[in-house]
Amino acid sequence: MSQTDPLKNCKNCSRRNNIFALLNDEELALVDQHRYEVTFNKGEIIFKQGSPLTHVACITEGLAKLYIEGLNKRNLILSFAKPVQMVGGPGIFNDYIHHFSVAAIEETTACLVDTRIVEGLIERNSIFACDLLKRANQISIDNFKKFINLTQKQMNGRMADAFLFLMDDIYGRNPFILTVSRQDIADLTAMSKENVIRVMKTFKDHQLIRVEGNLVEIINKKELVRISETG
Amino acid sequence: MSQTDPLKNCKNCSRRNNIFALLNDEELALVDQHRYEVTFNKGEIIFKQGSPLTHVACITEGLAKLYIEGLNKRNLILSFAKPVQMVGGPGIFNDYIHHFSVAAIEETTACLVDTRIVEGLIERNSIFACDLLKRANQISIDNFKKFINLTQKQMNGRMADAFLFLMDDIYGRNPFILTVSRQDIADLTAMSKENVIRVMKTFKDHQLIRVEGNLVEIINKKELVRISETG
DNA sequence: TACATGCATTGATATATATCAGTTAGTATA
DNA sequence: TATACTAACTGATATATATCAATGCATGTA
């Protein structure tokens, strides 16, 4: 499955985030010297909400979830991170605290880069800074959509959204192997896991999706989009 | 009410956002040359969601609401902007579209600054850029709290939050004159206006708040905080 | 004065969703 | 093999919340 790519250094890395193309060789070498490549087992925490923010992560393999630990042990999944996404934290330039947790859903490899290095680059390379600002803005825009999803749609609409999101943005293929649990989908859609199962059943009964174990296929995308849009 | 401050130019402006202190005289003069001071009547739209983003606004007087226009004519208020807040838009560096609307709740004066000027400053002044990034990050952090409020608390908790927010962050005094409508509070807490009224009544009955017309006083802040925290 | 308009309010009702209790099935562990 | 454990699933019930319909109460307007 994975290539025989040694990921030896940032300059030749085939799994690096686009943002690093904005750095010159010297800057890239600096990043390279201050990164740690770590592989996390399924279920392991990469960043823990409330802990000091010392590194940002660049996911090179696997899949991780970004989630807020909320009230009464309930979580809210903000998003997932797959290769080659960068998972920073809004704590940068602020309180240097992680404001959400990140955990590996599958076995996940990440390069951890010292935030001080990132900050140095922001200060000396304005193109890099602009790109980070652009990314922060894009996350904001995505959050607006999520706000409407979660507060103005009911369960069917939220679930339709979730499946379209998983297919298009996370797994990027149509029959896909669902590596996230029902509870994760519940945390993503802000509903109970029981209702996740129930809505999945109605989607199955209405021939919108096909579910066989962990294999999920979107059969009627058009209708799912309609459900997602009408709430 | 308002000072005899002519707001003549950015350099001497007593109502300018802290971020402009990071600019030198030349940069500040550039901003000054490309700003338009406009007063909006109550109810008027300052920025309209979906329209091109050409300017950012610095509120110098009054109060505005930032809201997403969602499904079925329902709005979600993200936040309010009072003096001396800057209201940009995450569309900067992205699609140059407004992703939320901004409307005056009271008569509101704002300086509109060309985004191209702001972008130029970001590129040439890294301290300015870092501060903007910091602000974008802070908005993200605030949004996380909002996510938990809206998805994991029920009506009483959300309303308690709303009143504490209005007192502490928006009006900044205790008996305060509520210039936002019941519908606005509904849009802020993602509930129906009828239920806003009902919960306000129970808060009144339990001696948590005092309401007389538009005048609201928080009587039992401690209990409101408790309700907010327990959901 | 009479009328329209918009906001605040109230009560009755419908409904979306969570919770609880329990079953099943698959997987790991002793 | 037996046991424990977790995740998936199901049905019954409780409850939070929205919706609907109506009323009052301002404020402005013909």
Coordinates of C-alpha atoms in Angstrom, one line a residue, chain A residues 85-180:
Chain A
Q85 CA -2.5 17.7 6.1
M86 CA -0.9 20.0 8.7
V87 CA -2.5 20.0 12.1
G88 CA -1.4 23.1 14.0
G89 CA -3.4 24.7 16.6
P90 CA -5.0 28.0 17.1
G91 CA -3.0 28.3 20.3
I92 CA 0.0 29.5 18.3
F93 CA 0.7 33.2 19.0
N94 CA -1.9 32.9 21.8
D95 CA -1.8 30.8 24.9
Y96 CA 0.3 28.0 23.5
I97 CA -2.2 25.4 24.6
H98 CA -3.9 22.8 22.6
H99 CA -7.6 23.7 22.2
F100 CA -8.6 20.3 20.7
S101 CA -7.3 16.8 20.9
V102 CA -5.9 14.8 18.0
A103 CA -6.0 11.1 18.0
A104 CA -5.1 8.4 15.5
I105 CA -8.0 6.5 14.1
E106 CA -5.8 4.3 12.0
E107 CA -2.1 3.7 12.5
T108 CA -0.8 7.2 11.8
T109 CA 2.6 8.7 11.1
A110 CA 3.3 12.3 11.6
C111 CA 6.2 14.7 11.5
L112 CA 6.2 16.9 14.6
V113 CA 7.8 20.3 14.0
D114 CA 8.7 22.7 16.8
T115 CA 6.3 25.6 16.9
R116 CA 9.3 28.0 17.5
I117 CA 10.6 27.0 14.1
V118 CA 7.3 27.6 12.5
E119 CA 7.0 31.0 14.2
G120 CA 10.4 32.0 13.0
L121 CA 9.4 31.2 9.5
I122 CA 6.2 33.2 9.8
E123 CA 8.2 36.2 10.8
R124 CA 10.9 36.1 8.2
N125 CA 8.9 34.7 5.2
S126 CA 5.8 36.7 4.5
I127 CA 4.6 34.4 1.7
F128 CA 4.6 31.6 4.3
A129 CA 2.7 33.8 6.7
C130 CA 0.1 34.7 4.2
D131 CA -0.4 31.1 3.3
L132 CA -0.9 30.2 7.0
L133 CA -3.4 33.1 7.3
K134 CA -5.2 31.8 4.3
R135 CA -5.4 28.4 5.8
A136 CA -6.7 29.8 9.1
N137 CA -9.3 31.7 7.2
Q138 CA -10.4 28.6 5.2
I139 CA -10.8 26.7 8.5
S140 CA -13.1 29.5 9.7
I141 CA -15.1 29.3 6.5
D142 CA -15.5 25.5 7.0
N143 CA -16.5 26.1 10.6
F144 CA -19.4 28.4 9.4
K145 CA -20.7 25.6 7.3
K146 CA -20.4 23.3 10.3
F147 CA -22.3 25.7 12.5
I148 CA -25.2 25.7 10.1
N149 CA -25.1 21.9 9.7
L150 CA -25.1 21.3 13.4
T151 CA -27.6 23.9 14.5
Q152 CA -30.1 24.2 11.6
K153 CA -30.3 20.7 10.1
Q154 CA -31.8 17.7 11.7
M155 CA -30.4 14.2 11.9
N156 CA -31.0 13.1 8.3
G157 CA -29.3 16.2 6.9
R158 CA -26.4 16.0 9.3
M159 CA -25.8 12.3 8.5
A160 CA -26.1 12.9 4.7
D161 CA -23.5 15.6 5.2
A162 CA -21.3 13.3 7.1
F163 CA -21.3 10.5 4.5
L164 CA -20.7 12.9 1.7
F165 CA -17.8 14.4 3.7
L166 CA -16.3 11.0 4.4
M167 CA -16.6 9.9 0.8
D168 CA -15.4 13.1 -0.9
D169 CA -13.0 14.6 1.5
I170 CA -11.7 11.9 3.8
Y171 CA -11.5 8.6 1.9
G172 CA -11.7 10.0 -1.6
R173 CA -13.2 7.0 -3.2
N174 CA -16.6 5.5 -3.4
P175 CA -16.9 2.2 -1.9
F176 CA -14.8 3.0 1.1
I177 CA -13.8 1.2 4.2
L178 CA -15.2 3.0 7.1
T179 CA -12.4 3.2 9.7
V180 CA -14.3 5.5 12.0

